[in-house]
Short mmCIF file of C-alpha atoms and ligand atoms in Angstrom, two decimals:
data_model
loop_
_atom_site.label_atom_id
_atom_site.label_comp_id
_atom_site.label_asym_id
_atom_site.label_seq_id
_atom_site.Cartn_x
_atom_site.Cartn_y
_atom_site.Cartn_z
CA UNK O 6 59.48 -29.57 -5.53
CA UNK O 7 58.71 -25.99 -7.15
CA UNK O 8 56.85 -27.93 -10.24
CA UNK O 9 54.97 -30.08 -7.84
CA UNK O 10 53.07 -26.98 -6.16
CA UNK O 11 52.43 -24.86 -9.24
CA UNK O 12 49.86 -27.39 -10.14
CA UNK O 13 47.87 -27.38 -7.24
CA UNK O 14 47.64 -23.52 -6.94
CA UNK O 15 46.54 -23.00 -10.51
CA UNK O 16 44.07 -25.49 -9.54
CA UNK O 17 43.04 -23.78 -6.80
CA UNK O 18 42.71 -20.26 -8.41
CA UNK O 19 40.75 -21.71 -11.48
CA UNK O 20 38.51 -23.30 -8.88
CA UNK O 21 38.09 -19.98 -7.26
CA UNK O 22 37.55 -17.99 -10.67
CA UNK O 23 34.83 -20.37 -11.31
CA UNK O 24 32.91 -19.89 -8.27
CA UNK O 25 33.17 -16.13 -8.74
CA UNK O 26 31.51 -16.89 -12.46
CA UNK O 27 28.67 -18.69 -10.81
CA UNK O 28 28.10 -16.42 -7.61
CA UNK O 29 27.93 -13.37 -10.30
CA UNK O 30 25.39 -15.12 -12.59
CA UNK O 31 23.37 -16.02 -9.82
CA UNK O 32 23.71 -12.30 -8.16
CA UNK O 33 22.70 -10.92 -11.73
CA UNK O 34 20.09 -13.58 -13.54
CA UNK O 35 17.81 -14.63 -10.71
CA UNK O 36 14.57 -16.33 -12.75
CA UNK O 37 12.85 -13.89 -10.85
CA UNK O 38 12.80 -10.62 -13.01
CA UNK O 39 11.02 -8.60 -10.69
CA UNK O 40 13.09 -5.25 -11.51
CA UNK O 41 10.85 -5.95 -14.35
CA UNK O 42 7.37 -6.43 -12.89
CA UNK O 43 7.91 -3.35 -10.90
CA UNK O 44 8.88 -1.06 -13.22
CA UNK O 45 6.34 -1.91 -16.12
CA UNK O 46 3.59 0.63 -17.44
CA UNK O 47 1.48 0.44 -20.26
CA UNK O 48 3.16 0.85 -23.83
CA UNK O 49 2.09 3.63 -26.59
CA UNK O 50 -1.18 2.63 -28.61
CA UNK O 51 0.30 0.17 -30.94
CA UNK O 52 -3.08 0.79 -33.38
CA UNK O 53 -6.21 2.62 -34.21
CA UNK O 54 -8.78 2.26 -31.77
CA UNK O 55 -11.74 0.35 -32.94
CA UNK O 56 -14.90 0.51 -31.04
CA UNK O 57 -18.44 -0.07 -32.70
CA UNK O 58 -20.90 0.04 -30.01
CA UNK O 59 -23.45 -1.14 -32.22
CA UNK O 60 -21.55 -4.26 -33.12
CA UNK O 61 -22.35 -7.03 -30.64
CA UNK O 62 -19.58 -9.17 -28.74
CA UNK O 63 -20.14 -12.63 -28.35
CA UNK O 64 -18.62 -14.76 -26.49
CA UNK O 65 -17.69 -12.70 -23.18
CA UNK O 66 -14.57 -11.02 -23.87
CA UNK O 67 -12.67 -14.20 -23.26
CA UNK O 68 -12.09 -14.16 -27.12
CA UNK O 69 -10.70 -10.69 -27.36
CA UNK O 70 -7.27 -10.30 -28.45
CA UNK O 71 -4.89 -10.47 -25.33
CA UNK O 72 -4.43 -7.23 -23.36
CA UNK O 73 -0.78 -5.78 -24.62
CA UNK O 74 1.53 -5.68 -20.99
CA UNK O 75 5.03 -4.93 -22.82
CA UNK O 76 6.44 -1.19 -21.65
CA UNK O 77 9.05 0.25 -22.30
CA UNK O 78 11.52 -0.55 -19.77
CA UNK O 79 12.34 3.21 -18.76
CA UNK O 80 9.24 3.79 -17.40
CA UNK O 81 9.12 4.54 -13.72
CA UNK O 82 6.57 1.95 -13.44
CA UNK O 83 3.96 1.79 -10.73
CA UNK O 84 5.92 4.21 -8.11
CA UNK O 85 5.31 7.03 -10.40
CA UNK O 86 2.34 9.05 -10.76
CA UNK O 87 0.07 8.05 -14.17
CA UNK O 88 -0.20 10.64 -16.97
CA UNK O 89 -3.83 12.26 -17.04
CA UNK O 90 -4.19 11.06 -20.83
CA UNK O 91 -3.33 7.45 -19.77
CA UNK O 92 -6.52 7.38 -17.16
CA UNK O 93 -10.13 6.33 -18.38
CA UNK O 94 -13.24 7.57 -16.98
CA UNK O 95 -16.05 5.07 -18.52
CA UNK O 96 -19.38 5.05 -18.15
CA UNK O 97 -20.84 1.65 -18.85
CA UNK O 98 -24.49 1.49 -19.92
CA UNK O 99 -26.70 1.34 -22.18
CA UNK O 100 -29.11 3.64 -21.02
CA UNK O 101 -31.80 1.39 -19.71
CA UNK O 102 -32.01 -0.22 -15.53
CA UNK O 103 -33.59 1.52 -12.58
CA UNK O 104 -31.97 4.81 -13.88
CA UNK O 105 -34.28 4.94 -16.69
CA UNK O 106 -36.54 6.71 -14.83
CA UNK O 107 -34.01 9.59 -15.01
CA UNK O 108 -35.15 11.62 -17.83
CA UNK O 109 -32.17 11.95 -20.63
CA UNK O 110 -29.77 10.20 -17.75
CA UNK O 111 -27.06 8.76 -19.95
CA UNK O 112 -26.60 11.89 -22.63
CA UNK O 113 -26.60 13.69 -19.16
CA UNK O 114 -23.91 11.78 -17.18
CA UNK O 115 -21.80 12.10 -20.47
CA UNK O 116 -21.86 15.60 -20.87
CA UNK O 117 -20.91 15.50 -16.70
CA UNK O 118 -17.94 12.92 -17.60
CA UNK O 119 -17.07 15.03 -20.95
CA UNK O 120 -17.16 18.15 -19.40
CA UNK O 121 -15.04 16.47 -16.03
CA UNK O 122 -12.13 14.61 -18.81
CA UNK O 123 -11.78 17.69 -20.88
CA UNK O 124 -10.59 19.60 -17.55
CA UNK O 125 -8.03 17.65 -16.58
CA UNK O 126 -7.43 15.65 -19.97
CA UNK O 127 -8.68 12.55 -18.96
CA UNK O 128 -10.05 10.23 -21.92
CA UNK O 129 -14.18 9.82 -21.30
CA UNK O 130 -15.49 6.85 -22.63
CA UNK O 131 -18.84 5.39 -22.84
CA UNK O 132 -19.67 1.60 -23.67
CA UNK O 133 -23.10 0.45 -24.60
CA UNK O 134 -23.23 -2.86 -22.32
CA UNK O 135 -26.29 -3.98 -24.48
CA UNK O 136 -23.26 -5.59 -26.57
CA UNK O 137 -21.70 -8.19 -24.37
CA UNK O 138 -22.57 -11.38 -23.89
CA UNK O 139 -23.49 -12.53 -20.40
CA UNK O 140 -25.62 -15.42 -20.84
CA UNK O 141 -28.49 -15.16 -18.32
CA UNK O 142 -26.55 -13.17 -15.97
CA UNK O 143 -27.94 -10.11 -14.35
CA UNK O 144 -27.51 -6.79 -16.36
CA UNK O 145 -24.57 -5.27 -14.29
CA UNK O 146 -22.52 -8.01 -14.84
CA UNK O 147 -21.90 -6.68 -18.39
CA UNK O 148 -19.33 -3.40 -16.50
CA UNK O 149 -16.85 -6.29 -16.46
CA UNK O 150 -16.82 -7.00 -19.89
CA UNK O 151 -16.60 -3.30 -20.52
CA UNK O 152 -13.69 -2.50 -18.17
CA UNK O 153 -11.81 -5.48 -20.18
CA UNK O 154 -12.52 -3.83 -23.68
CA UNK O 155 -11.41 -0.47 -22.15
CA UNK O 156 -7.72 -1.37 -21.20
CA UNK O 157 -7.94 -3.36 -25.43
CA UNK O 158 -8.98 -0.40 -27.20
CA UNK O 159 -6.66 2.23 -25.38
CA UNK O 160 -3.79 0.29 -25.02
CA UNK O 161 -1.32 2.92 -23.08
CA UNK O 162 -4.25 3.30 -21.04
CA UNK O 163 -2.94 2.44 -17.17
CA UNK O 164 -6.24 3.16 -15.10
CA UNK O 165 -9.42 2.95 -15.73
CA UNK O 166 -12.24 4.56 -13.25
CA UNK O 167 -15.41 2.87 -13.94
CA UNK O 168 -18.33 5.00 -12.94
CA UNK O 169 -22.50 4.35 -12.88
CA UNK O 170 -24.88 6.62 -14.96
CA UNK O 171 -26.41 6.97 -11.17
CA UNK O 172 -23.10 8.91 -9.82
CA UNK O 173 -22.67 12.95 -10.89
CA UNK O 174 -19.26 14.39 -10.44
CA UNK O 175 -19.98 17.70 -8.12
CA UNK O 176 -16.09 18.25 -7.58
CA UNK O 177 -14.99 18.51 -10.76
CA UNK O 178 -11.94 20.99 -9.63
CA UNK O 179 -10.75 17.45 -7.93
CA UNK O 180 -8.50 15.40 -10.11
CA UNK O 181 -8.95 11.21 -9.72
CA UNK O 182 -5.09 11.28 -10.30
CA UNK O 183 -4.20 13.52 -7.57
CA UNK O 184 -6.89 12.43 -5.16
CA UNK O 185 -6.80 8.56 -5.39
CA UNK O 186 -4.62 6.72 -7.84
CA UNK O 187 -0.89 8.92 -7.48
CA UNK O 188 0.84 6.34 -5.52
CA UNK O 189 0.98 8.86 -2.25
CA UNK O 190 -2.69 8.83 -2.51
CA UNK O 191 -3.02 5.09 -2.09
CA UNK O 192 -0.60 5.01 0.48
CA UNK O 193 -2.38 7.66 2.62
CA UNK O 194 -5.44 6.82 1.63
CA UNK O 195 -6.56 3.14 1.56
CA UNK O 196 -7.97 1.66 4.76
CA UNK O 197 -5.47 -0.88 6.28
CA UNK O 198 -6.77 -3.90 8.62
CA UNK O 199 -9.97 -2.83 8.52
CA UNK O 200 -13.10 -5.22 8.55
CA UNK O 201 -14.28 -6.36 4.77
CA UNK O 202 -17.85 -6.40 5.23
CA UNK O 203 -20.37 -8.90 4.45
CA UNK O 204 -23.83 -7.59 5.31
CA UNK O 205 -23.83 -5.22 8.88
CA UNK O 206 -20.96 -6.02 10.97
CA UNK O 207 -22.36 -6.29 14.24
CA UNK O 208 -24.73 -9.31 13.11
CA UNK O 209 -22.49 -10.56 10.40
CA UNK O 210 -18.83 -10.41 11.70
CA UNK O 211 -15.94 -11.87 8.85
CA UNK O 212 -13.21 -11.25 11.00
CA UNK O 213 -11.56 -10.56 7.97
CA UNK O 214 -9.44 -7.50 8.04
CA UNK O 215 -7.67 -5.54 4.88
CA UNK O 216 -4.17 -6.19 4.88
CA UNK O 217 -2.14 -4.17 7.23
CA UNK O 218 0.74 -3.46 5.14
CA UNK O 219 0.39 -3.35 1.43
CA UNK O 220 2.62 -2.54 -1.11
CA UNK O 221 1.33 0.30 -3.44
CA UNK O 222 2.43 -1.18 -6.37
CA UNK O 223 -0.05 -3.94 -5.26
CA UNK O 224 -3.00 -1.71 -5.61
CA UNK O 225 -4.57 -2.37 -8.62
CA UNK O 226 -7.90 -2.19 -7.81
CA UNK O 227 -9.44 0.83 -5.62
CA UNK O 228 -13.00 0.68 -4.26
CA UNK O 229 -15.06 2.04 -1.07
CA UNK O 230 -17.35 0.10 1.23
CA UNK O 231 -20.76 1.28 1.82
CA UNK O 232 -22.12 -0.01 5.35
CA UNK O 233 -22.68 -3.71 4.28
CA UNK O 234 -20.56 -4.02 0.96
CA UNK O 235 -17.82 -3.35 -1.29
CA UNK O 236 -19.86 -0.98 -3.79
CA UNK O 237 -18.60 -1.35 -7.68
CA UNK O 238 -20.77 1.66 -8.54
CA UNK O 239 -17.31 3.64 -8.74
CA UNK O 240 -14.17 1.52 -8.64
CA UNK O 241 -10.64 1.78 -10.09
CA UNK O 242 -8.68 -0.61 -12.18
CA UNK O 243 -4.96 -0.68 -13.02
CA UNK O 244 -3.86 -2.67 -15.70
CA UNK O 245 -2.14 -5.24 -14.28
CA UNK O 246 -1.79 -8.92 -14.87
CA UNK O 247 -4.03 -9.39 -12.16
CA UNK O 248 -6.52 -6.93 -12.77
CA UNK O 249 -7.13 -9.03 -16.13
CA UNK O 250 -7.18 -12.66 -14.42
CA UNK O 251 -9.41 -10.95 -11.80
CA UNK O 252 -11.85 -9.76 -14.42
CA UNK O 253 -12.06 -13.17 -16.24
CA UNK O 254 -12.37 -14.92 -12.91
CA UNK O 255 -15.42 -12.81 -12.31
CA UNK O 256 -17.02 -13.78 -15.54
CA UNK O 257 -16.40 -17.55 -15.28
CA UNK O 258 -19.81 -18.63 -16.03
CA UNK O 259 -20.00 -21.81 -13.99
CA UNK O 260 -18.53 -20.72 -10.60
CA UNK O 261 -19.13 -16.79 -10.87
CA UNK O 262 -21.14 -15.14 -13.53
CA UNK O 263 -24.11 -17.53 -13.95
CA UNK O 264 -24.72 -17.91 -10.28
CA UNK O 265 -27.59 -16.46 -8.29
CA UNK O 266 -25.41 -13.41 -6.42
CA UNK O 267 -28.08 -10.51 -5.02
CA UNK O 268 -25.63 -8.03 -5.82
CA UNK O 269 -24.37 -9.45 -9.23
CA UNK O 270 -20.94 -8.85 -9.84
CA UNK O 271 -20.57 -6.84 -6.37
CA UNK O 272 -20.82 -9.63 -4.55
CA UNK O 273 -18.84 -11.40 -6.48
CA UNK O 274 -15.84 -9.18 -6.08
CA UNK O 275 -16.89 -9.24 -2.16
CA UNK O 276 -16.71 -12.71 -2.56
CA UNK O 277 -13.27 -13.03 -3.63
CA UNK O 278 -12.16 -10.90 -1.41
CA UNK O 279 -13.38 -12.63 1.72
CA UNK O 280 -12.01 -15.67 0.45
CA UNK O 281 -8.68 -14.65 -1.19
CA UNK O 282 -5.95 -13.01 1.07
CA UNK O 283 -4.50 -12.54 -2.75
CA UNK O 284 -7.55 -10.92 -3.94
CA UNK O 285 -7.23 -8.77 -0.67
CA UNK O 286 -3.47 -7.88 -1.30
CA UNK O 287 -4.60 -6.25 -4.71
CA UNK O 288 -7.94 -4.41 -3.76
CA UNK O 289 -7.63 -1.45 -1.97
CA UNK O 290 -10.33 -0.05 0.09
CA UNK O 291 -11.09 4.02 0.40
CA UNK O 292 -13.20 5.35 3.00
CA UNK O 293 -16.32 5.91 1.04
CA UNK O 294 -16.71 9.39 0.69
CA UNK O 295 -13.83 9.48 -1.36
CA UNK O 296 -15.29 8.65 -4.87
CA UNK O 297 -18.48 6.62 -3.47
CA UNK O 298 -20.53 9.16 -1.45
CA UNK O 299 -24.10 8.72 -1.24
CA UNK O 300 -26.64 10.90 -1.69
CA UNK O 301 -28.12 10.21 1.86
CA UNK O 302 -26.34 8.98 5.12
CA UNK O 303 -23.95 10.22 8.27
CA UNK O 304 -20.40 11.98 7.43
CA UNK O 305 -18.91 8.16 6.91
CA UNK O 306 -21.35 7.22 3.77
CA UNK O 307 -23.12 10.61 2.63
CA UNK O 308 -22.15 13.29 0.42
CA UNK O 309 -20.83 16.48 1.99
CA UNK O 310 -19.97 19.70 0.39
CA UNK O 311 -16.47 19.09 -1.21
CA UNK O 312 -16.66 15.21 -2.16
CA UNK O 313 -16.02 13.86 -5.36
CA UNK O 314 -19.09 12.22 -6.63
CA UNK O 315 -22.84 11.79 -5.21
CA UNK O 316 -24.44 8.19 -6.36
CA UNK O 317 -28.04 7.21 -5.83
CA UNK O 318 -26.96 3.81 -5.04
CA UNK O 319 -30.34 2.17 -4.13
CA UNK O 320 -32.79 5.10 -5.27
CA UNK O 321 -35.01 3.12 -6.54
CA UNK O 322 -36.21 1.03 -3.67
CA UNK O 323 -38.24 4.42 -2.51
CA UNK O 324 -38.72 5.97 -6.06
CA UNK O 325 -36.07 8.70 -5.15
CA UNK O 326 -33.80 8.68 -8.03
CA UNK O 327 -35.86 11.43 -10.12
CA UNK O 328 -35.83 13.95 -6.86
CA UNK O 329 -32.76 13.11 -6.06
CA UNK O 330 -30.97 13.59 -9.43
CA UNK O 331 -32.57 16.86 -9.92
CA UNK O 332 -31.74 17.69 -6.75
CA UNK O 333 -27.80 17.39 -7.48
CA UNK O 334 -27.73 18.54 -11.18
CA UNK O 335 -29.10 21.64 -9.99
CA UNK O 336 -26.60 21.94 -7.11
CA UNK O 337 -23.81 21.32 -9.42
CA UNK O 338 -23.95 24.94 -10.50
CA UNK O 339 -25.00 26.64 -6.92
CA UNK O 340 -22.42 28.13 -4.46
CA UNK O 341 -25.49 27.33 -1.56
CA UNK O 342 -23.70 24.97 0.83
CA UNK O 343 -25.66 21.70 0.65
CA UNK O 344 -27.27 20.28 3.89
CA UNK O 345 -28.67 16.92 4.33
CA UNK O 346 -32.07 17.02 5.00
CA UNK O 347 -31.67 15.81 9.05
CA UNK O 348 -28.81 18.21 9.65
CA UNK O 349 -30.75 21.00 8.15
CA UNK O 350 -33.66 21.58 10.77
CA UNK O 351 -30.72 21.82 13.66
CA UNK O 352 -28.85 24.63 12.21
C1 NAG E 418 -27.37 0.15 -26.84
O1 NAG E 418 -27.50 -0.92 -27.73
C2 NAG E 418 -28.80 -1.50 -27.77
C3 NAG E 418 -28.75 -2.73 -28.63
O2 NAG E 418 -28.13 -2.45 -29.85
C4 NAG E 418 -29.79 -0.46 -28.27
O3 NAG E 418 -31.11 -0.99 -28.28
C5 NAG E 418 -29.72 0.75 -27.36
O4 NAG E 418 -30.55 1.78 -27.85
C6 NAG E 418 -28.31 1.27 -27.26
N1 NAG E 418 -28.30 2.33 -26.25
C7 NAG E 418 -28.02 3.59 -26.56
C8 NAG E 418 -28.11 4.55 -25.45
O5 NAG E 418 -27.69 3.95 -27.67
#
C-alpha cells in the first residue's frame, strides 16, 4: 500500500518542478527584449571619422555602411538626459539656394553654429549637400542624406539638430539639451492631440490630431509647425531604428524622393505623418517658437526677445532675406529689446 503511493507523488512533484522550470523561463526569456530597446544609447566611436566633403556620394546613402545601434547595456538609455558632446548641430548646405543672396551666408552661419557648440560643447558640423545624390529631386532633399551621414561619421552621436543656413541662433545662453531634447523637456514640451496641419486649418481640416499620450522614449524626431506645415528648417533627430527607416523611406525614389512635392522633403515628412499614426507616435511637435521662430508673425510663429533661433523661412518671396539677415546679425550683439515692426508704432 505505502509503495503503491510513493509513485504517484514523486510523479506529481516532478510534474510540478517542471512547470515551475517553464513558468520561470517564460517569466525571464520573453522574445521580446524590450529591457533592451529601452535602455540602448549610442556606443563610443568605434573609428576615425572620415568625411571628405569634396568627395561625391553616389548612390543616396542607401549604400553607406549600416548605422552602428549596439550600446553598452549600462547606459540609462533614452530616460536619461544626452551628453552635450553626443549632440550634433549640422548645417547642411552648400552655400548656394535663395540664401545666396546673403552675402558670405554659410562662413557666417558657421562661425554662429561654431561659436554656439563651443559654449556648451556641442559638436558643429557642416556638410556640403552638393555631394549626394538625389537624382532630379529638388535641392533640399539632399538634408536627408546629410542627417544619415551625420549619425555614420560620429557614431556615439545620439541627436542630431539639423539647422538651415537661413536660421541665426540669438539665444545662444540656451542649451538644445536643456531646452528640447532632456527627456523632461519633451514631456513638457511637445504638443499633444493637437491638429497636424496640411495647408490653413480652417479651409483644410485633417482631423488628425498628435497623439495624446506618447511615450518619451518614442520621440525621436522633434519639429515645430509653422501655420500651414511641419517646417524641417530646424528639426531634431535621435538615432533610433526608426529615425534611420524614416530617413530611407523619405528618399525612396519612386514613391517619395522623385515625386513632384511643393515643399520637397517637408511635405514629405507631413505626408507621413498624416498618413502614419506610427510616423505620428515618433515625431514630436514643439510649439514653434521653440527652435523655429520666424522672423515675422504674432507671439505663436514670430521671434520674440528670448527665443532660440530666428529663420527667414520664405524671405525670398518679397526679397527680404538681405534686410532681414542684417537686421538679426546686428541684433545678436545689442541689449535693445527687439520689436516687431507692427507692435512697435503702439508702444
Ligand atoms: C560644395 O561642393 C560643390 C561641388 O563640389 C562646390 O562647387 C561648392 O563650391 C562647395 N561649396 C562650398 C561652400 O564649398
Amino acid at each position: 500500500m505505502q509503495a503503491f503511493q510513493v509513485a504517484p507523488r514523486r510523479t506529481i512533484i516532478l510534474a510540478i518542478c517542471i512547470v515551475t522550470i517553464f513558468i520561470v523561463l517564460l517569466r525571464f526569456y520573453g522574445d521580446v527584449p524590450y529591457e533592451y530597446y529601452r535602455s540602448y544609447g549610442p556606443a563610443e566611436p568605434i573609428g576615425n571619422v572620415e568625411l571628405s566633403n569634396d568627395t561625391p556620394q553616389e548612390q543616396y546613402f542607401k549604400f553607406m555602411p549600416e548605422w552602428d545601434f549596439k550600446v553598452p547595456s549600462s547606459a540609462k538609455g533614452y530616460a536619461r538626459i544626452p551628453k552635450n558632446k553626443d549632440v550634433i548641430v549640422l548645417t547642411a548646405s552648400d552655400g548656394g539656394g535663395h540664401n545666396s543672396a546673403i552675402p558670405n551666408i554659410l562662413e557666417r552661419v558657421l562661425e554662429d553654429r561654431r561659436s554656439y557648440c563651443e559654449r556648451h560643447g556641442f559638436r558643429n558640423l557642416w556638410l556640403n549637400t552638393s555631394r549626394y545624390d538625389i537624382g532630379q529631386a529638388h535641392r533640399t532633399w539632399s538634408k536627408i542624406p546629410a542627417v544619415a551621414e551625420a549619425f555614420y561619421l560620429h557614431p556615439s552621436v545620439e541627436w542630431v539638430w539639423l539647422i538651415d543656413t537661413d536660421i541665426i541662433i540669438m539665444t545662444p545662453e540656451t542649451s538644445i539639451v536643456d531646452a528640447i531634447i532632456a527627456p523632461t523637456a519633451i514631456k513638457s514640451g511637445i504638443m499633444r492631440d493637437t491638429p497636424i496641419l496640411d495647408g490653413m486649418l480652417q479651409d483644410h481640416e485633417t482631423n488628425i490630431n498628435t497623439p495624446s499620450y506618447s511615450r518619451v522614449e518614442d520621440m525621436d524626431i522633434l519639429v515645430t509647425q509653422d501655420h500651414q506645415s511641419v517646417n524641417t528648417g530646424s528639426i531634431f533627430f535621435r538615432r533610433t531604428a526608426f529615425t534611420r527607416w524614416l530617413l530611407e523611406i523619405m528618399t525612396d525614389y519612386t514613391m517619395l524622393m522623385g515625386n513632384e512635392h511643393v515643399g520637397a522633403e517637408q511635405d514629405a515628412l507631413k505626408h507621413l505623418m498624416l498618413e502614419h499614426p506610427m510616423v505620428r507616435n515618433h515625431v514630436g511637435i514643439y510649439p514653434q517658437p521653440k527652435f523655429n521662430a520666424y522672423a515675422e508673425g504674432g507671439r505663436e510663429m514670430g521671434y520674440r526677445d528670448g527665443d532660440l533661433v530666428v529663420h527667414f523661412a520664405g524671405c525670398w518671396v518679397r526679397g527680404m532675406c538681405k534686410q532681414w539677415f542684417e537686421e538679426f546679425w546686428a541684433k545678436r550683439d545689442s541689449k535693445e529689446p527687439w520689436m516687431p515692426a507692427e507692435e512697435k508704432g503702439g508702444r
